[in-house]
Amino acid sequence: MRKIVLFQPEKPGNTGNIIRLCMAMDFSLTIIGPTSFQLDDKSLKRAGMDYAKGFPIERYPSLEAFLAKHVHYLSYFVTRYSPNIYSDFDLSDSTADQFYMFGKESSGLPRELLERNISRTMRIPMAINARSLNLSDSVSIVAGEVNRQQGYPGLALQETIKGEEAILH
């Protein structure tokens, strides 16, 4: 199982976009701790569109509760402070249980968590003066790399809704 994990997300629009991304790229979604919004918030539904309706979201009250239940998962922690570039990791094992954790928009993941797991932290390279990327953009970049390395398991590699000939007419 492949999970995107959000630690205390603060912006419903980002979470809605991530729900849509998880649905489209075949990841499950877990949210840890309190959020500053309700999961039925209008802006979350607007960003997630129809994907938000019925998409299962696993919830954990704390980081400790989540980590205790996922000790056998391959774990990765995305942070701007990592010395490791996300695309340098071998993420190709599509049979392994794995999670990719992202921190809250204002302050990221807890420092203690990152220090304990430094070899499994990953960063997305940015321009020198850039403070950060948007949370949903960061999730998209990492999820895309995971799918690329795993050969897009279970994903449509050609148009299935309008048909293969859609661009020819």
GROMACS .gro file of C-alpha atoms in nm, residues 14-140:
model
  127
   14ASN     CA    1  -0.443   2.201  -0.042
   15THR     CA    2  -0.603   1.901   0.122
   16GLY     CA    3  -0.877   1.895  -0.141
   17ASN     CA    4  -0.618   1.901  -0.419
   18ILE     CA    5  -0.429   1.620  -0.247
   19ILE     CA    6  -0.745   1.410  -0.220
   20ARG     CA    7  -0.794   1.448  -0.594
   21LEU     CA    8  -0.429   1.364  -0.658
   22CYS     CA    9  -0.442   1.053  -0.436
   23MET     CA   10  -0.752   0.931  -0.616
   24ALA     CA   11  -0.601   0.989  -0.961
   25MET     CA   12  -0.255   0.847  -0.881
   26ASP     CA   13  -0.375   0.555  -0.668
   27PHE     CA   14  -0.244   0.652  -0.324
   28SER     CA   15  -0.435   0.627   0.000
   29LEU     CA   16  -0.450   0.935   0.223
   30THR     CA   17  -0.389   0.964   0.595
   31ILE     CA   18  -0.428   1.277   0.805
   32ILE     CA   19  -0.256   1.300   1.143
   33GLY     CA   20  -0.369   1.523   1.427
   34PRO     CA   21  -0.605   1.815   1.430
   35THR     CA   22  -0.676   2.024   1.123
   36SER     CA   23  -0.775   2.389   1.112
   37PHE     CA   24  -1.084   2.296   0.905
   38GLN     CA   25  -1.354   2.033   0.881
   39LEU     CA   26  -1.307   1.764   0.619
   40ASP     CA   27  -1.650   1.853   0.483
   41ASP     CA   28  -1.550   2.218   0.441
   42LYS     CA   29  -1.680   2.380   0.119
   43SER     CA   30  -1.334   2.479  -0.004
   44LEU     CA   31  -1.207   2.123   0.045
   45LYS     CA   32  -1.495   1.989  -0.162
   46ARG     CA   33  -1.440   2.255  -0.430
   47ALA     CA   34  -1.070   2.171  -0.465
   48GLY     CA   35  -1.129   1.798  -0.450
   49MET     CA   36  -1.436   1.818  -0.672
   50ASP     CA   37  -1.626   1.490  -0.685
   51TYR     CA   38  -1.320   1.297  -0.566
   52ALA     CA   39  -1.370   1.416  -0.209
   53LYS     CA   40  -1.710   1.250  -0.188
   54GLY     CA   41  -1.661   0.898  -0.058
   55PHE     CA   42  -1.280   0.899  -0.080
   56PRO     CA   43  -1.160   0.719   0.233
   57ILE     CA   44  -0.932   0.925   0.456
   58GLU     CA   45  -0.761   0.746   0.741
   59ARG     CA   46  -0.725   0.960   1.056
   60TYR     CA   47  -0.486   0.936   1.350
   61PRO     CA   48  -0.499   1.160   1.657
   62SER     CA   49  -0.121   1.181   1.693
   63LEU     CA   50   0.208   1.117   1.519
   64GLU     CA   51   0.293   0.853   1.779
   65ALA     CA   52  -0.029   0.660   1.712
   66PHE     CA   53   0.037   0.663   1.337
   67LEU     CA   54   0.402   0.560   1.363
   68ALA     CA   55   0.325   0.277   1.607
   69LYS     CA   56   0.081   0.125   1.358
   70HIS     CA   57   0.314   0.165   1.056
   71VAL     CA   58   0.649   0.037   1.187
   72HIS     CA   59   0.685  -0.210   0.898
   73TYR     CA   60   0.630   0.049   0.627
   74LEU     CA   61   0.908   0.205   0.422
   75SER     CA   62   0.886   0.560   0.548
   76TYR     CA   63   0.988   0.886   0.386
   77PHE     CA   64   0.963   1.236   0.529
   78VAL     CA   65   0.952   1.531   0.288
   79THR     CA   66   1.115   1.849   0.417
   80ARG     CA   67   1.305   2.145   0.279
   81TYR     CA   68   1.575   2.078   0.541
   82SER     CA   69   1.681   1.737   0.412
   83PRO     CA   70   2.025   1.685   0.258
   84ASN     CA   71   1.873   1.409   0.038
   85ILE     CA   72   1.708   1.474  -0.299
   86TYR     CA   73   1.378   1.289  -0.349
   87SER     CA   74   1.468   1.155  -0.695
   88ASP     CA   75   1.788   0.994  -0.561
   89PHE     CA   76   1.587   0.740  -0.359
   90ASP     CA   77   1.503   0.400  -0.503
   91LEU     CA   78   1.123   0.402  -0.477
   92SER     CA   79   1.068   0.130  -0.735
   93ASP     CA   80   0.930  -0.150  -0.516
   94SER     CA   81   0.557  -0.137  -0.585
   95THR     CA   82   0.494  -0.435  -0.357
   96ALA     CA   83   0.630  -0.271  -0.040
   97ASP     CA   84   0.406  -0.089   0.205
   98GLN     CA   85   0.528   0.270   0.206
   99PHE     CA   86   0.431   0.615   0.319
  100TYR     CA   87   0.538   0.965   0.225
  101MET     CA   88   0.481   1.218   0.503
  102PHE     CA   89   0.440   1.591   0.451
  103GLY     CA   90   0.423   1.855   0.724
  104LYS     CA   91   0.183   2.137   0.788
  105GLU     CA   92   0.203   2.439   0.562
  106SER     CA   93   0.333   2.685   0.824
  107SER     CA   94   0.605   2.483   0.994
  108GLY     CA   95   0.651   2.143   0.830
  109LEU     CA   96   0.724   1.825   1.022
  110PRO     CA   97   0.846   1.820   1.383
  111ARG     CA   98   1.224   1.861   1.409
  112GLU     CA   99   1.261   1.560   1.642
  113LEU     CA  100   1.092   1.335   1.384
  114LEU     CA  101   1.326   1.456   1.112
  115GLU     CA  102   1.636   1.415   1.331
  116ARG     CA  103   1.540   1.055   1.417
  117ASN     CA  104   1.482   0.971   1.049
  118ILE     CA  105   1.742   1.185   0.869
  119SER     CA  106   1.839   0.912   0.622
  120ARG     CA  107   1.475   0.884   0.512
  121THR     CA  108   1.413   1.255   0.472
  122MET     CA  109   1.389   1.395   0.122
  123ARG     CA  110   1.387   1.741  -0.029
  124ILE     CA  111   1.264   1.880  -0.357
  125PRO     CA  112   1.532   2.109  -0.504
  126MET     CA  113   1.419   2.471  -0.542
  127ALA     CA  114   1.566   2.804  -0.646
  128ILE     CA  115   1.805   2.938  -0.382
  129ASN     CA  116   1.579   3.223  -0.273
  130ALA     CA  117   1.256   3.018  -0.272
  131ARG     CA  118   1.115   2.968   0.076
  132SER     CA  119   0.896   2.670  -0.005
  133LEU     CA  120   0.666   2.499  -0.251
  134ASN     CA  121   0.291   2.469  -0.205
  135LEU     CA  122   0.201   2.155  -0.011
  136SER     CA  123  -0.018   2.005  -0.285
  137ASP     CA  124   0.253   2.079  -0.545
  138SER     CA  125   0.510   1.899  -0.328
  139VAL     CA  126   0.284   1.597  -0.293
  140SER     CA  127   0.234   1.595  -0.671
   0.00000   0.00000   0.00000
